[in-house]
Coordinates of C-alpha atoms in Angstrom, one line a residue:
Chain A
M1050 CA 100.1 99.9 36.5
K1051 CA 102.5 97.1 37.1
F1052 CA 105.2 99.7 37.4
L1053 CA 103.2 101.6 39.9
K1054 CA 102.6 98.5 42.0
L1055 CA 106.3 97.7 42.0
F1056 CA 107.0 101.3 42.9
L1057 CA 104.6 101.1 45.8
V1058 CA 106.1 97.8 47.1
V1059 CA 109.6 99.3 47.0
F1060 CA 108.3 102.4 48.6
L1061 CA 106.5 100.5 51.4
V1062 CA 109.5 98.3 52.1
M1063 CA 111.6 101.4 52.7
L1064 CA 109.1 103.1 54.9
P1065 CA 110.0 103.3 58.6
I1066 CA 107.9 101.5 61.2
S1067 CA 106.6 104.9 62.2
A1068 CA 104.9 105.4 58.9
F1069 CA 104.0 101.8 58.4
G1070 CA 100.3 101.2 58.2
K1071 CA 98.0 103.1 60.4
K1072 CA 98.8 104.9 63.6
A1073 CA 97.9 103.1 66.8
K1074 CA 94.6 104.3 68.4
T1075 CA 94.6 102.1 71.4
I1076 CA 97.0 100.8 74.0
E1077 CA 96.6 97.3 72.6
E1078 CA 97.4 98.4 69.0
L1079 CA 100.5 100.2 70.1
A1080 CA 101.6 97.3 72.3
A1081 CA 101.2 94.9 69.4
M1082 CA 103.2 97.1 67.0
Y1083 CA 106.2 97.0 69.4
D1084 CA 105.6 93.6 70.8
S1085 CA 109.0 92.0 71.5
S1086 CA 107.8 88.6 72.8
S1087 CA 109.1 86.8 69.7
C1088 CA 112.7 87.7 70.7
K1089 CA 112.4 85.6 73.9
E1090 CA 112.7 82.3 72.0
C1091 CA 116.3 82.9 70.9
H1092 CA 117.5 85.7 73.2
A1093 CA 116.2 84.2 76.4
E1094 CA 119.0 85.5 78.6
I1095 CA 118.7 89.1 77.4
Y1096 CA 114.9 88.9 77.5
G1097 CA 115.0 87.7 81.1
Q1098 CA 117.3 90.6 82.1
W1099 CA 115.2 93.2 80.2
E1100 CA 112.0 91.9 81.8
K1101 CA 113.3 92.9 85.2
S1102 CA 114.6 96.3 84.0
H1103 CA 113.1 99.8 84.3
H1104 CA 112.9 99.9 80.6
A1105 CA 110.3 97.1 80.7
R1106 CA 108.1 99.1 83.0
S1107 CA 108.8 102.6 81.7
L1108 CA 105.4 104.0 82.7
M1109 CA 105.6 102.8 86.3
G1110 CA 109.2 102.1 87.2
V1111 CA 109.3 102.5 90.9
L1112 CA 106.9 100.4 93.0
G1113 CA 104.3 100.4 90.2
G1114 CA 103.5 104.1 90.6
L1115 CA 101.7 105.4 87.5
F1116 CA 103.5 108.8 87.6
M1117 CA 101.8 110.3 84.6
T1118 CA 98.4 110.2 86.3
P1119 CA 98.3 113.9 87.3
L1120 CA 98.7 114.8 83.6
A1121 CA 95.4 113.1 82.9
M1122 CA 93.6 114.9 85.8
K1123 CA 91.9 118.2 85.1
G1124 CA 93.8 121.2 86.6
K1125 CA 96.6 119.1 88.1
T1126 CA 99.4 120.1 85.7
P1127 CA 99.8 122.7 83.0
F1128 CA 99.3 119.9 80.4
S1129 CA 96.1 118.4 81.9
P1130 CA 93.1 118.4 79.6
D1131 CA 89.6 119.3 80.9
S1132 CA 88.5 115.8 80.4
P1133 CA 90.3 112.6 79.3
D1134 CA 88.3 112.7 76.0
K1135 CA 90.2 115.9 75.1
A1136 CA 93.7 114.3 75.7
T1137 CA 96.1 114.5 72.8
L1138 CA 99.7 113.4 72.4
D1139 CA 100.7 116.9 73.6
T1140 CA 99.1 116.1 77.0
F1141 CA 102.0 113.6 77.7
P1142 CA 105.4 115.2 76.8
C1143 CA 106.8 112.4 78.9
F1144 CA 106.3 110.1 75.9
K1145 CA 109.4 111.6 74.4
C1146 CA 111.5 109.3 76.6
H1147 CA 109.2 107.1 78.5
L1148 CA 107.3 105.8 75.5
P1149 CA 108.9 107.1 72.3
Q1150 CA 106.8 104.8 70.1
A1151 CA 103.7 106.8 71.0
V1152 CA 105.3 109.9 69.4
T1153 CA 106.2 108.0 66.2
S1154 CA 103.4 105.5 65.9
A1155 CA 100.3 106.6 67.7
D1156 CA 97.7 109.3 67.3
D1157 CA 95.5 111.4 69.6
A1158 CA 92.9 108.6 69.9
F1159 CA 95.7 106.6 71.7
A1160 CA 96.2 109.5 74.1
V1161 CA 92.5 109.5 75.0
D1162 CA 92.6 105.7 75.6
Y1163 CA 95.8 106.2 77.6
A1164 CA 94.4 109.0 79.7
K1165 CA 91.3 107.0 80.6
A1166 CA 93.4 104.0 81.6
L1167 CA 95.5 106.2 83.8
L1168 CA 92.4 107.6 85.6
K1169 CA 91.3 104.0 86.1
Q1170 CA 94.8 103.1 87.3
D1171 CA 94.5 100.1 84.9
K1172 CA 98.0 98.7 85.4
A1173 CA 97.2 95.5 83.6
R1174 CA 96.6 97.4 80.3
L1175 CA 99.2 100.1 80.9
G1176 CA 101.8 97.5 81.7
K1177 CA 101.6 96.3 78.1
L1178 CA 103.5 99.4 77.1
S1179 CA 107.2 99.8 77.7
I1180 CA 110.6 100.5 76.1
T1181 CA 110.7 97.1 74.3
C1182 CA 113.6 95.6 72.4
I1183 CA 112.2 97.1 69.2
V1184 CA 112.3 100.6 70.6
C1185 CA 116.1 100.5 71.2
H1186 CA 117.0 98.2 68.3
N1187 CA 114.8 100.1 65.8
T1188 CA 113.1 103.3 66.7
K1189 CA 116.0 104.8 68.6
A1190 CA 118.9 103.1 66.7
I1191 CA 119.3 105.8 64.1
I1192 CA 119.8 109.5 65.0
H1193 CA 121.5 110.6 61.7
K1194 CA 118.2 110.3 59.7
K1195 CA 119.3 112.6 57.0
S1196 CA 122.5 110.6 56.4
E1197 CA 121.3 107.1 57.1
G1198 CA 117.5 107.3 56.6
H1199 CA 114.8 106.4 59.1
P1200 CA 114.7 103.0 60.8
E1201 CA 113.2 100.5 58.3
A1202 CA 110.2 98.4 59.2
N1203 CA 111.6 94.9 59.1
V1204 CA 115.1 95.6 60.1
L1205 CA 116.7 95.6 63.6
Y1206 CA 119.9 97.6 64.4
G1207 CA 122.6 96.2 66.6
S1208 CA 126.3 96.4 67.1
K1209 CA 127.0 94.3 63.9
D1210 CA 125.4 93.2 60.7
V1211 CA 123.5 90.0 60.6
A1212 CA 122.5 89.3 57.0
K1213 CA 120.0 86.5 57.8
H1214 CA 118.3 87.0 61.1
E1215 CA 115.9 84.2 61.9
D1216 CA 113.1 86.3 63.5
A1217 CA 109.7 86.0 61.6
K1218 CA 109.4 89.8 61.2
F1219 CA 112.9 91.3 61.5
K1220 CA 114.8 89.4 58.8
T1221 CA 118.0 91.4 59.0
V1222 CA 120.1 93.2 61.5
K1223 CA 122.1 96.2 60.4
K1224 CA 125.0 97.8 62.3
S1225 CA 123.9 101.0 64.0
S1226 CA 126.4 103.9 64.2
I1227 CA 125.5 104.6 67.8
M1228 CA 124.7 101.3 69.6
D1229 CA 127.9 101.3 71.6
H1230 CA 128.0 105.1 72.2
A1231 CA 126.7 107.1 75.1
I1232 CA 124.4 109.1 72.9
M1233 CA 122.3 105.9 72.3
C1234 CA 121.3 106.3 76.0
G1235 CA 121.6 110.1 75.9
Q1236 CA 118.5 110.3 73.7
C1237 CA 116.4 109.6 76.7
H1238 CA 118.6 110.2 79.7
G1239 CA 118.4 113.9 79.3
M1240 CA 120.6 117.0 79.0
G1241 CA 118.5 119.6 80.8
P1242 CA 115.1 121.2 80.4
N1243 CA 113.1 120.0 77.3
L1244 CA 112.1 123.3 75.8
E1245 CA 110.3 122.1 72.6
F1246 CA 107.1 121.7 74.5
E1247 CA 104.6 124.5 75.2
N1248 CA 105.7 124.4 78.9
P1249 CA 109.1 123.3 80.0
V1250 CA 109.6 119.7 81.1
Q1251 CA 112.7 118.6 83.0
C1252 CA 113.2 115.0 84.1
A1253 CA 116.4 113.0 83.6
T1254 CA 119.5 115.3 83.0
L1255 CA 122.1 112.6 83.5
Y1256 CA 123.5 112.7 80.0
G1257 CA 124.2 116.3 80.5
S1258 CA 126.1 115.5 83.6
Y1259 CA 128.1 112.8 81.8
Q1260 CA 129.0 115.1 78.9
H1261 CA 129.9 118.2 80.9
N1262 CA 131.3 116.9 84.2
Y1263 CA 132.6 113.4 83.5
L1264 CA 134.3 113.7 80.1
S1265 CA 135.7 117.1 81.2
K1266 CA 137.6 115.4 84.0
G1267 CA 139.1 112.8 81.8
G1268 CA 136.4 110.0 82.3
Q1269 CA 136.2 108.0 79.0
K1270 CA 133.9 105.1 79.7
S1271 CA 130.6 104.7 77.8
C1272 CA 127.3 104.1 79.6
Q1273 CA 127.4 100.6 78.0
E1274 CA 130.8 99.8 79.5
C1275 CA 129.6 100.4 83.0
H1276 CA 126.0 99.4 82.7
M1277 CA 126.0 96.6 80.1
K1278 CA 129.0 94.5 81.1
K1279 CA 128.8 91.0 79.7
V1280 CA 126.9 88.5 81.9
D1281 CA 127.2 84.9 80.7
G1282 CA 128.5 86.2 77.3
V1283 CA 125.8 88.7 76.6
A1284 CA 125.5 92.5 77.2
D1285 CA 123.5 92.8 80.4
H1286 CA 120.1 94.2 79.6
L1287 CA 119.0 94.6 83.3
L1288 CA 120.7 97.9 83.2
A1289 CA 120.9 98.2 87.0
P1290 CA 120.2 99.9 89.3
N1291 CA 116.7 98.3 89.7
W1292 CA 115.1 100.5 92.3
N1293 CA 112.5 97.8 93.2
D1294 CA 115.3 95.5 94.2
L1295 CA 116.7 97.2 97.3
E1296 CA 119.2 94.4 98.2
A1297 CA 120.9 94.3 94.8
T1298 CA 120.9 98.1 94.6
K1299 CA 122.4 98.4 98.0
K1300 CA 125.4 96.4 96.8
I1301 CA 125.8 98.6 93.7
L1302 CA 125.6 101.7 95.8
Q1303 CA 128.2 100.3 98.3
E1304 CA 130.6 99.6 95.4
A1305 CA 130.0 102.9 93.8
I1306 CA 130.1 105.2 96.8
S1307 CA 132.7 105.4 99.6
L1308 CA 132.5 107.3 102.8
D1309 CA 135.7 108.1 104.7
V1310 CA 135.4 109.6 108.2
D1311 CA 137.9 111.2 110.7
M1312 CA 137.0 112.5 114.1
V1313 CA 138.8 114.3 116.9
G1314 CA 137.7 115.6 120.3
Y1315 CA 139.5 118.5 122.1
D1316 CA 139.0 121.6 124.1
W1317 CA 139.0 124.4 121.6
L1318 CA 140.4 127.7 122.9
L1319 CA 137.8 130.1 121.5
K1320 CA 139.3 133.1 123.3
S1321 CA 141.5 133.6 126.3
K1322 CA 140.5 131.3 129.2
D1323 CA 137.3 130.2 127.3
H1324 CA 137.8 126.5 126.4
K1325 CA 134.9 124.9 124.4
P1326 CA 134.5 121.2 124.4
M1327 CA 134.3 120.2 120.8
V1328 CA 134.2 117.2 118.6
V1329 CA 135.1 117.6 114.9
V1330 CA 133.8 115.1 112.3
N1331 CA 135.4 115.3 108.8
T1332 CA 133.7 113.4 106.0
R1333 CA 134.8 112.7 102.5
I1334 CA 132.6 111.0 99.9
N1335 CA 133.8 109.6 96.6
Q1336 CA 131.8 108.0 93.9
N1337 CA 132.9 106.1 90.7
A1338 CA 129.9 106.6 88.4
G1339 CA 130.1 108.5 85.1
H1340 CA 127.7 111.2 86.2
R1341 CA 126.1 112.9 89.2
I1342 CA 124.5 110.8 91.9
P1343 CA 121.6 111.2 92.2
D1344 CA 120.2 112.7 89.1
G1345 CA 116.9 114.5 88.5
Chain B
M291 CA 121.3 111.1 99.2
V292 CA 121.5 112.1 102.8
L293 CA 124.6 112.3 105.1
E294 CA 123.5 112.4 108.7
V295 CA 125.8 113.0 111.7
T296 CA 124.5 112.4 115.2
A297 CA 126.2 112.6 118.6
K298 CA 124.8 110.9 121.7
T299 CA 125.9 110.9 125.3
A300 CA 126.6 107.6 127.1
D301 CA 123.0 107.5 128.4
G302 CA 121.6 107.8 124.8
K303 CA 120.7 111.5 124.9
E304 CA 121.1 113.1 121.5
V305 CA 123.2 116.3 121.7
Y306 CA 123.8 116.8 118.0
N307 CA 122.1 116.0 114.7
K308 CA 122.8 117.5 111.3
E309 CA 122.0 116.4 107.8
R310 CA 123.4 117.3 104.4
H311 CA 121.2 116.6 101.4
Y312 CA 122.9 115.8 98.1
H313 CA 120.7 116.2 95.0
P314 CA 120.0 118.7 92.2
Q315 CA 117.1 121.1 93.2
A316 CA 114.8 122.7 90.7
T317 CA 112.0 125.3 90.5
D318 CA 109.6 126.2 87.8
C319 CA 111.1 129.7 87.6
R320 CA 107.7 131.2 88.3
S321 CA 108.4 131.2 92.0
N322 CA 111.3 130.3 94.2
K323 CA 109.6 127.2 95.6
M324 CA 111.6 124.1 95.0
L325 CA 109.5 121.5 93.1
Y326 CA 109.4 117.9 92.2
G327 CA 107.7 116.6 89.1
A328 CA 109.0 116.6 85.5
Q329 CA 105.9 118.5 84.4
F330 CA 106.8 121.5 86.6
K331 CA 110.6 121.5 86.9
T332 CA 112.2 124.0 84.6
Q333 CA 115.7 124.8 85.9
Y334 CA 118.0 123.7 88.6
I335 CA 118.7 126.4 91.1
R336 CA 121.2 124.5 93.1
D337 CA 123.0 121.2 92.7
T338 CA 124.5 119.5 95.8
S339 CA 124.7 116.0 94.2
L340 CA 127.8 113.8 94.3
Q341 CA 129.8 114.7 91.2
P342 CA 131.9 112.1 89.3
L343 CA 135.7 112.0 89.8
E344 CA 135.2 114.5 92.7
T345 CA 135.4 114.3 96.5
K346 CA 132.6 115.8 98.5
A347 CA 134.2 116.9 101.8
E348 CA 132.4 118.2 104.9
S349 CA 133.5 119.3 108.3
F350 CA 131.0 119.2 111.3
E351 CA 131.9 121.1 114.5
I352 CA 130.0 119.6 117.4
M353 CA 130.0 121.9 120.5
L354 CA 129.3 119.7 123.5
P355 CA 126.9 120.9 126.2
D356 CA 128.3 121.6 129.7
G357 CA 129.5 118.5 131.5
V358 CA 129.5 116.2 128.4
R359 CA 133.1 115.1 127.6
T360 CA 132.4 111.8 125.8
V361 CA 130.0 111.2 122.9
D362 CA 129.0 108.4 120.5
V363 CA 129.2 109.8 117.0
T364 CA 127.4 108.1 114.1
V365 CA 127.8 109.1 110.5
S366 CA 125.5 107.5 108.0
L367 CA 124.9 107.8 104.3
R368 CA 121.6 106.8 102.8
Y369 CA 119.9 107.0 99.4
E370 CA 116.3 108.1 99.6
I371 CA 114.6 106.7 96.5
W372 CA 111.1 107.8 96.5
K373 CA 108.9 107.8 99.5
P374 CA 110.8 108.4 102.7
D375 CA 110.6 104.7 103.7
H376 CA 111.9 103.4 100.3
K377 CA 115.5 104.0 101.1
I378 CA 118.9 102.3 101.3
E379 CA 121.5 102.8 104.0
I380 CA 124.8 102.7 102.1
T381 CA 127.0 102.8 105.2
S382 CA 127.1 103.8 108.8
I383 CA 130.2 104.5 110.8
S384 CA 130.1 104.9 114.6
K385 CA 132.9 105.9 117.0
M386 CA 133.2 106.9 120.7
V387 CA 135.0 110.2 121.0
S388 CA 136.3 111.5 124.3
L389 CA 138.0 114.8 125.2
D390 CA 139.8 113.3 128.1
R391 CA 143.0 111.3 127.9

């Protein structure tokens, strides 16, 4: 019996968050499981940057639009259920990237609660769900699950080991193999159509563009090198562009994209004695991102 | 992303307006209608977006109407984010071009 208990304890400690305890059945339960507010105390700078980022509002990134609403409405999309009561996790293939913790840690009851909240446009409740610190630093931090195991419940993964991490829940930080690699972002930033669903879904394809059309031309920077440059000593978690901040985004776009224009006016001799007054405008646009602009 | 070229006469009359739209374009493969929405998009059918480490070059030939020998040409580049009014003008270049010397 004692042995069994010990075995159970060891077994539980090694379980990933996803399998830890029960699956979330409501928005509040899932939000609580991935609540990152404890990080604020010690990582205030990063937390402040993240709060303004698209990752912190991954269900309504641009001007608060709840873009999954049609999926909850009968007949509006191939995925829509007849009524919100019939919603399942399969109703929302978007969770794969917009809310991966729903895939690993929620069940169909959550999908029903979520569908109802969408129909009510309940932004206060839905706003509790996002790509929190824990999603990137735990759920999405290991992709070699056969080689390295699933993310453990009380461990965070970062760019280095921290044997004693002071957080109340996450007592250690382990080095992730991918934290500084493009594939960390590529997990969600898309390669093309997602064909594992019963109908195809295609949203972000930017990682495909990076892989096949940036590396192929000799580009070698990672997403992090361009998007997470150190600000006041920490890796910038705003991950701009922030499309709700037009002024800051204008600056980024102006730095990234250049337009060069030449013009000439002359009388073009189309055929003998037939001069056509013509102006020619030649434009050349260059951009210095690591992928197509725009994507998707 | 939209590149817009306009030419106007001295009195403000528009004699030319062309746009080039730069973005990937998708269908659901069940019709040839271009679609928005991740829940429908299945495959790109065309991609005119700005590619990395590449120059996007265009040439616009503006035939002027009879009697017009001088025009004000404006080339502007804007990023349309979502709704048509949620957009950013990246740059705008204007120049007076005359055929007479």
